[in-house]
PDB file of C-alpha atoms in Angstrom:
ATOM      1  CA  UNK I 123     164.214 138.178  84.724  1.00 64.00           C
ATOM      2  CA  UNK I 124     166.398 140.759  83.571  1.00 74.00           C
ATOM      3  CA  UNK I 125     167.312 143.374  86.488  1.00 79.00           C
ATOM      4  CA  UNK I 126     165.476 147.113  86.242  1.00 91.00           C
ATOM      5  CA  UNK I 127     167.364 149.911  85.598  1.00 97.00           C
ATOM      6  CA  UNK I 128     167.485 152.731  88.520  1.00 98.00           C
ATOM      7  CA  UNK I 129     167.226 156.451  88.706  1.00 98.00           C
ATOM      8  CA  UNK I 130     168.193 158.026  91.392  1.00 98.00           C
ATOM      9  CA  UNK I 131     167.028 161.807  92.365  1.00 98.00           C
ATOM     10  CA  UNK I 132     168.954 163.445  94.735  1.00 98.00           C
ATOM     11  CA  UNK I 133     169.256 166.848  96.670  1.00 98.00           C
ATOM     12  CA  UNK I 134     173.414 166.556  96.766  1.00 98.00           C
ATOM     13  CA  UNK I 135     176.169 164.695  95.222  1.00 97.00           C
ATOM     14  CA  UNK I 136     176.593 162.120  98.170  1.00 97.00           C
ATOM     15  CA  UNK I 137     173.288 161.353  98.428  1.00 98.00           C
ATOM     16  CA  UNK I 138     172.931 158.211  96.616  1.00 98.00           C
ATOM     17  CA  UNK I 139     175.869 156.621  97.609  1.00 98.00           C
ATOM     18  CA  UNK I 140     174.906 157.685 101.866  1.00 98.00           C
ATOM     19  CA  UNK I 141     171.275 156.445 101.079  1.00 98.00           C
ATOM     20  CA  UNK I 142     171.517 153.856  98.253  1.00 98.00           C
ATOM     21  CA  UNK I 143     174.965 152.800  97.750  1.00 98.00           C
ATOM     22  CA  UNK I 144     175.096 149.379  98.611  1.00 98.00           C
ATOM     23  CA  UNK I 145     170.831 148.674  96.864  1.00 98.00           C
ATOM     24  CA  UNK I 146     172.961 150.624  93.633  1.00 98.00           C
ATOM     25  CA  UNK I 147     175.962 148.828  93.496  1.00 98.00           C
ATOM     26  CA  UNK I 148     173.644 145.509  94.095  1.00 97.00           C
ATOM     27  CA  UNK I 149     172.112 146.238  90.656  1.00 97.00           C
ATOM     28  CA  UNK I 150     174.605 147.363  88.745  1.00 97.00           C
ATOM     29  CA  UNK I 151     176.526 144.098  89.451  1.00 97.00           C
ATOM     30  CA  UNK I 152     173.914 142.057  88.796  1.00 96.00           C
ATOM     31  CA  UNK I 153     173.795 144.301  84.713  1.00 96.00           C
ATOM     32  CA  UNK I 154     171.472 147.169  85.514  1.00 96.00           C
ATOM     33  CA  UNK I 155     171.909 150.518  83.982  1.00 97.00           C
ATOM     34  CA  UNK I 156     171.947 152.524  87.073  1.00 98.00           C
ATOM     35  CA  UNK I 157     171.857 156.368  87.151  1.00 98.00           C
ATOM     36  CA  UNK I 158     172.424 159.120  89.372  1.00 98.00           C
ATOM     37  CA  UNK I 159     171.094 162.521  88.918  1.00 98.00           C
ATOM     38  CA  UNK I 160     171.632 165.393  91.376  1.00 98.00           C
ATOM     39  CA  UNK I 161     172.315 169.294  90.640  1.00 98.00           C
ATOM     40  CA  UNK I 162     175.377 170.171  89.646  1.00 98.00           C
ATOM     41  CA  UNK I 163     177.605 171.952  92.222  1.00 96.00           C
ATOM     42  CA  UNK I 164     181.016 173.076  92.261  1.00 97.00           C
ATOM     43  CA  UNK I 165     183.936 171.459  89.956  1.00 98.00           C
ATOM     44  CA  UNK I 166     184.826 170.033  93.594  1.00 98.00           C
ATOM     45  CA  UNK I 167     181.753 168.324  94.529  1.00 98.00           C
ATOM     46  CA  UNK I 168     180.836 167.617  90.651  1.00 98.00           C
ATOM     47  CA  UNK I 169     184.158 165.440  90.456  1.00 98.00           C
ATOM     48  CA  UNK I 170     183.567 163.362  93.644  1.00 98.00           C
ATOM     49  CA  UNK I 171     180.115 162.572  92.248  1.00 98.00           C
ATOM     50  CA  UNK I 172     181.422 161.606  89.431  1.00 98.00           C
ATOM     51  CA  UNK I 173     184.319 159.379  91.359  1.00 98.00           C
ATOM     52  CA  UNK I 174     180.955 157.766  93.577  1.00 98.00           C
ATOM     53  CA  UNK I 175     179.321 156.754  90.563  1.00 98.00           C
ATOM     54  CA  UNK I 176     181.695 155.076  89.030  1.00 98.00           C
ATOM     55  CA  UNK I 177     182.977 153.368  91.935  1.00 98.00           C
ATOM     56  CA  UNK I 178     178.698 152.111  92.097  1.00 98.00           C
ATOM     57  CA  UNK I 179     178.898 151.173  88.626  1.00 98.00           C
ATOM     58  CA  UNK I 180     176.612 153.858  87.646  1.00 98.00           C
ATOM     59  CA  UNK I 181     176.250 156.717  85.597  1.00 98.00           C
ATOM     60  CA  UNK I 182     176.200 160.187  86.614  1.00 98.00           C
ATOM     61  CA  UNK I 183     173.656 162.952  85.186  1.00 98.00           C
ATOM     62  CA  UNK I 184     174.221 166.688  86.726  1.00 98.00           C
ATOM     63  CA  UNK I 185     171.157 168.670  86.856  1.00 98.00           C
ATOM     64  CA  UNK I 186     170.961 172.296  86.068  1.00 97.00           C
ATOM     65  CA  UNK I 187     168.313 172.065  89.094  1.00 97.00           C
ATOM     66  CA  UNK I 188     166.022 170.118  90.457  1.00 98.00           C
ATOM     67  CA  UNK I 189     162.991 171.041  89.200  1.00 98.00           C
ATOM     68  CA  UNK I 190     159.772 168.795  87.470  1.00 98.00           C
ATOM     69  CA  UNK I 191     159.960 169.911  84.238  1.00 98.00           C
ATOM     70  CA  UNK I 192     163.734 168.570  84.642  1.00 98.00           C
ATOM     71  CA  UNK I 193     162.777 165.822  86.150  1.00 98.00           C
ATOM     72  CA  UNK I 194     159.996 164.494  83.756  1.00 98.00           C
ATOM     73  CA  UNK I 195     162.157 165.531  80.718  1.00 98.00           C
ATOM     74  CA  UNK I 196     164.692 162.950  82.195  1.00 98.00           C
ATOM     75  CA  UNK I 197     162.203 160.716  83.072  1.00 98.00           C
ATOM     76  CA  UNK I 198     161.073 160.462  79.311  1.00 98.00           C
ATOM     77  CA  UNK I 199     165.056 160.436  77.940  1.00 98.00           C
ATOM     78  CA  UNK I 200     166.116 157.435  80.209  1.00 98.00           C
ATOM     79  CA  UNK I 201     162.461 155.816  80.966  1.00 97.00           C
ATOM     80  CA  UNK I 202     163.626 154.157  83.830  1.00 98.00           C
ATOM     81  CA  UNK I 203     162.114 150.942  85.549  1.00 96.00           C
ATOM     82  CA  UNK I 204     162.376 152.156  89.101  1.00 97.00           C
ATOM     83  CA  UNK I 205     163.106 155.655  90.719  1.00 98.00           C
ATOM     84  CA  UNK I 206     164.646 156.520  94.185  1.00 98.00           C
ATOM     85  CA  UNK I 207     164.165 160.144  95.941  1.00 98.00           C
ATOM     86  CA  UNK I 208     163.977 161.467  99.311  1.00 98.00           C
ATOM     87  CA  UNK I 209     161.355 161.188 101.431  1.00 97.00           C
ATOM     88  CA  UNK I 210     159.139 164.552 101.353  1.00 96.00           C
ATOM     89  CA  UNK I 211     159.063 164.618 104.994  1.00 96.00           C
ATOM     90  CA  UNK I 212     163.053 164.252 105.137  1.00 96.00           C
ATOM     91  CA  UNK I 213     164.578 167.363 107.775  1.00 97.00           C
ATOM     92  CA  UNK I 214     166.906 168.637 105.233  1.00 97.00           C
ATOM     93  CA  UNK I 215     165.204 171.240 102.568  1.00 97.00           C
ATOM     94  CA  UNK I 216     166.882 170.152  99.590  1.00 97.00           C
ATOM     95  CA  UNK I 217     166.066 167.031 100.277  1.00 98.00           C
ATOM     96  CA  UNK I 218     161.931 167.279 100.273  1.00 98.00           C
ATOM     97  CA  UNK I 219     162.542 169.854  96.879  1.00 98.00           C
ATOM     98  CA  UNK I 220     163.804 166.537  95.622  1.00 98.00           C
ATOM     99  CA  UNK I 221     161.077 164.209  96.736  1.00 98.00           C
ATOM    100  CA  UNK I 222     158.272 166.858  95.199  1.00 98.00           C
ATOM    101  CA  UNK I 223     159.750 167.284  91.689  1.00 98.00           C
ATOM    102  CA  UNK I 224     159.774 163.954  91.471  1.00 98.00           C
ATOM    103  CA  UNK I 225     156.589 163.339  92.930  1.00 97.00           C
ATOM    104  CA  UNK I 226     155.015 166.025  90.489  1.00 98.00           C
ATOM    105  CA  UNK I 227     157.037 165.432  87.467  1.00 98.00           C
ATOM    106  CA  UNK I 228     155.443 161.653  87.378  1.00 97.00           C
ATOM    107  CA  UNK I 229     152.248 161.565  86.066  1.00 96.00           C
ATOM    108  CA  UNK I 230     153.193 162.654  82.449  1.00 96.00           C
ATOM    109  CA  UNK I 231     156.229 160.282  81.682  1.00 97.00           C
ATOM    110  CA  UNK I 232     154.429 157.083  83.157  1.00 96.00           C
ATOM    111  CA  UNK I 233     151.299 157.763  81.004  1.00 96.00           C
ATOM    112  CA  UNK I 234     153.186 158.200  78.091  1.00 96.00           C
ATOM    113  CA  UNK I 235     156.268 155.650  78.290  1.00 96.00           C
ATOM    114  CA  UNK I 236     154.603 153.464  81.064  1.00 95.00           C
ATOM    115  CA  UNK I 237     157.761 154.024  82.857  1.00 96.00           C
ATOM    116  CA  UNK I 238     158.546 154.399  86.231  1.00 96.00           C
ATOM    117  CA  UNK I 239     157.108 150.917  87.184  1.00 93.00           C
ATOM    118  CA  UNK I 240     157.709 151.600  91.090  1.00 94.00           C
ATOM    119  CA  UNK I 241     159.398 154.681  92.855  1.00 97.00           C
ATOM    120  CA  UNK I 242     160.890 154.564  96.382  1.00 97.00           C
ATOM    121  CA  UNK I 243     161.920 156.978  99.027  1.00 97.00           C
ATOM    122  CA  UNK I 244     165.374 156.440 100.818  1.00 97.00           C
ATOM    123  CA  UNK I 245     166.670 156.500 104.575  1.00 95.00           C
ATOM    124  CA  UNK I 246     166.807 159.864 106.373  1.00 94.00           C
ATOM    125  CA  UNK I 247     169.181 160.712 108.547  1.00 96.00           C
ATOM    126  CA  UNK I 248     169.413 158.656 111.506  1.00 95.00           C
ATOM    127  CA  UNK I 249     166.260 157.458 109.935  1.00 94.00           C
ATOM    128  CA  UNK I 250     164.371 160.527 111.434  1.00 94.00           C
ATOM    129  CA  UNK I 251     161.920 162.689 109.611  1.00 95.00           C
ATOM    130  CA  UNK I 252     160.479 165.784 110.490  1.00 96.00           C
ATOM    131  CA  UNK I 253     157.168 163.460 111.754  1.00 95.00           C
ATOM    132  CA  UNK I 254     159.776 160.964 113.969  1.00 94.00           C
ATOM    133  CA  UNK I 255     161.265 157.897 113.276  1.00 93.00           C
ATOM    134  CA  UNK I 256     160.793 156.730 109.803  1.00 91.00           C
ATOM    135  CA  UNK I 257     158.816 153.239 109.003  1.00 87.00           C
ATOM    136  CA  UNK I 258     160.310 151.728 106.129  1.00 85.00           C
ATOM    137  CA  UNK I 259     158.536 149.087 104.405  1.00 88.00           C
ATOM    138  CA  UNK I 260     161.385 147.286 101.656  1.00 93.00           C
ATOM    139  CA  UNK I 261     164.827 146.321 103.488  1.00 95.00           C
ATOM    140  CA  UNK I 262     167.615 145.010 100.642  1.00 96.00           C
ATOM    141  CA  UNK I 263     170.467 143.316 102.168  1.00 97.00           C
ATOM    142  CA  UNK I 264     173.378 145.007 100.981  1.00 98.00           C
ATOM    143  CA  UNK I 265     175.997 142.613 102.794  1.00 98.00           C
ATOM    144  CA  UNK I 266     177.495 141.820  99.562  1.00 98.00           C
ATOM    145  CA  UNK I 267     178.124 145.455  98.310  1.00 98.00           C
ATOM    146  CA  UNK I 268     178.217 147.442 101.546  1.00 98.00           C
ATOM    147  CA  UNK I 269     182.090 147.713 101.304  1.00 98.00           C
ATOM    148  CA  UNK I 270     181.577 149.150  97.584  1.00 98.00           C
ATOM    149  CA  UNK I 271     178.841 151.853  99.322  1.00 98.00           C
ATOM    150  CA  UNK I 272     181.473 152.876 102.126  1.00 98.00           C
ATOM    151  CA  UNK I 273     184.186 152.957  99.253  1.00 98.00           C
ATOM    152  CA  UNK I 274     181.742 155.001  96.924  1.00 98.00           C
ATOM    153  CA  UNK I 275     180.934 157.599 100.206  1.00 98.00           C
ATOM    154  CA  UNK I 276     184.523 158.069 101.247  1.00 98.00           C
ATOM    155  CA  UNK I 277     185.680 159.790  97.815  1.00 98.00           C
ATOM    156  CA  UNK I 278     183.444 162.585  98.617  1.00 98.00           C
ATOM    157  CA  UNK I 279     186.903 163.996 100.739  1.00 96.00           C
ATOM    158  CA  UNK I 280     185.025 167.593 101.137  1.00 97.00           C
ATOM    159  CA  UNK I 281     182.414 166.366 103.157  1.00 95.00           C
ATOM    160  CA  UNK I 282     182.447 165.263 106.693  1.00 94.00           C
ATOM    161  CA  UNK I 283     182.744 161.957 105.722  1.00 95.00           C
ATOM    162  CA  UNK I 284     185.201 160.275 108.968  1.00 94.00           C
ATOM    163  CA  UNK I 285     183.529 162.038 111.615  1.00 94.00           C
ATOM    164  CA  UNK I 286     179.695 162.138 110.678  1.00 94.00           C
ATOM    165  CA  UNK I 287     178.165 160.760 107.166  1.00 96.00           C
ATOM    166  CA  UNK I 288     180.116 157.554 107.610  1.00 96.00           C
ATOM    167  CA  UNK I 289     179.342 156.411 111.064  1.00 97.00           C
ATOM    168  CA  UNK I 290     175.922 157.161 110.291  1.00 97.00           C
ATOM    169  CA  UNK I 291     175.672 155.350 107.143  1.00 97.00           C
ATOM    170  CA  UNK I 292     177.259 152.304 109.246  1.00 98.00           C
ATOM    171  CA  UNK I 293     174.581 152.495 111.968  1.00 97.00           C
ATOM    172  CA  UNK I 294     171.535 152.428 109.230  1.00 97.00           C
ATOM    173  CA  UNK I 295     172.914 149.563 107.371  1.00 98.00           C
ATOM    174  CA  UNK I 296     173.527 147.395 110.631  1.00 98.00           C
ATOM    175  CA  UNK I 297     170.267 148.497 112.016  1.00 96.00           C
ATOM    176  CA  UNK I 298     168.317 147.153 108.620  1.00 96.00           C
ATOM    177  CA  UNK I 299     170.634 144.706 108.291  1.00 97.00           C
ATOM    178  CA  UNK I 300     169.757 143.512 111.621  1.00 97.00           C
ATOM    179  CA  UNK I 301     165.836 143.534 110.844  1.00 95.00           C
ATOM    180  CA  UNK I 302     166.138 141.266 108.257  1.00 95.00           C
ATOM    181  CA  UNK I 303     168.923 138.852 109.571  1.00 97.00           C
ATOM    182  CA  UNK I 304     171.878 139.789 107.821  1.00 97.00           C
ATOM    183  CA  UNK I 305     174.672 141.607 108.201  1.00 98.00           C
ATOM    184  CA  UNK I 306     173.936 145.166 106.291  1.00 98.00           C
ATOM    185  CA  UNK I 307     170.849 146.389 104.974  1.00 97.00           C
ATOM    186  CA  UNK I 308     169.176 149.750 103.390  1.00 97.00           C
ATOM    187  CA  UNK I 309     165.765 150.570 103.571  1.00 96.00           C
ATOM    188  CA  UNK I 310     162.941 152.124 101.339  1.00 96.00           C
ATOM    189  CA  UNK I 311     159.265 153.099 101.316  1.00 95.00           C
ATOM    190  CA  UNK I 312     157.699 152.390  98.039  1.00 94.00           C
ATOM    191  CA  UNK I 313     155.436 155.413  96.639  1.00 94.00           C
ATOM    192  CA  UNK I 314     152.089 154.119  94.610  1.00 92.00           C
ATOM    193  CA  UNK I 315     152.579 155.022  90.576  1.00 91.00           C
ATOM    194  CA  UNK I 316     149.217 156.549  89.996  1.00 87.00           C
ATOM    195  CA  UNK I 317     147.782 154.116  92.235  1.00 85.00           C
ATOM    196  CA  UNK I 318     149.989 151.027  91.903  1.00 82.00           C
ATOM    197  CA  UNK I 319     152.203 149.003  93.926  1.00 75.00           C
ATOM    198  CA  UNK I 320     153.199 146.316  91.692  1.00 64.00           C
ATOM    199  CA  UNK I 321     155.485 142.971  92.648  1.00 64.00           C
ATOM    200  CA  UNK I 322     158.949 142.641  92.014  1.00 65.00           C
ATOM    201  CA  UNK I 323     161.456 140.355  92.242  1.00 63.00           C
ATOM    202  CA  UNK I 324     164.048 143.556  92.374  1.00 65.00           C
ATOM    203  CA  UNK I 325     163.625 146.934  94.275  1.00 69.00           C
TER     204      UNK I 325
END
């Protein structure tokens, strides 16, 4: 079985890699065509995304915004197998504006194209949501590419990388790591595609 190709939808350009890294790099090795679309920023913050994503093995796509009619229109261009967003109960703003254009952008682009087959929402942080602690149902053990995910996080110099993204990234990934019995781990909650949760042998 061939690997699915990944979308990512993101509220900022170090999303993917804090959230995703090591479950993105994990595909693209394995021959995925892995993608990462967030709103553009500054030249600043749009070259470190760009530096992240290829250290991931992905592709990077800056948004004019995040908005559904955005979303769905890249949706239909790249007709990805799976999508990851935020969660829509995620603390930060940007974050749940994510999560619902994705969530409303959907319907459309799976009816016609039949793609996405399965969407997920990521960690948040400290895996706290505005409704508590978060209850993730897929863990992927990252052990393999967790070095690539710290390495992919760390070129994103104007962001409090050192003192607060990275130890928190850390903690996550031994903490899921740790519910599944290995050493690093990311976890996801799978969102139904009008109404479907189908089986995969990838996320």
């Amino acid at each position: 079985m061939n690997p699915p190709s990944v979308l990512t939808v993101m509220g900022h350009p170090d999303d993917a890699e804090l959230w995703a890294g090591g479950t993105l790099a994990r595909h693209a090795e394995a021959g995925a065509k892995v993608t990462i679309a967030v709103p553009a920023h500054d030249p600043v913050r749009d070259a470190e995304a760009a530096a992240g994503a290829s250290v991931l093995g992905a592709s990077l796509r800056l948004l004019p915004e995040v908005t559904a009619t955005i979303v769905a229109e890249l949706l239909t261009e790249l007709c990805p197998d799976v999508v990851i967003t935020h969660g829509c109960r995620d603390v930060h703003p940007d974050h749940r504006q994510a999560c619902l254009a994705v969530l409303d952008a959907l319907p459309a682009p799976v009816i016609a194209t039949g793609r996405p087959c399965r969407v997920y929402m990521c960690e948040s942080y400290n895996g706290l949501s505005l409704d508590g602690s978060t209850a993730p149902h897929t863990i992927i053990d990252i052990s393999t590419t967790f070095t690539t995910k710290m390495r992919a996080l760390a070129v994103h110099r104007s962001q409090p990388i050192d003192e607060h993204f990275g130890p928190m990234a850390e903690n996550l990934a031994r903490l899921h790591g740790g519910r599944i019995g290995t050493a690093y781990g990311e976890a996801f909650t799978p969102v139904p595609v009008l109404g479907r949760l189908p089986a995969s042998d990838f996320l």
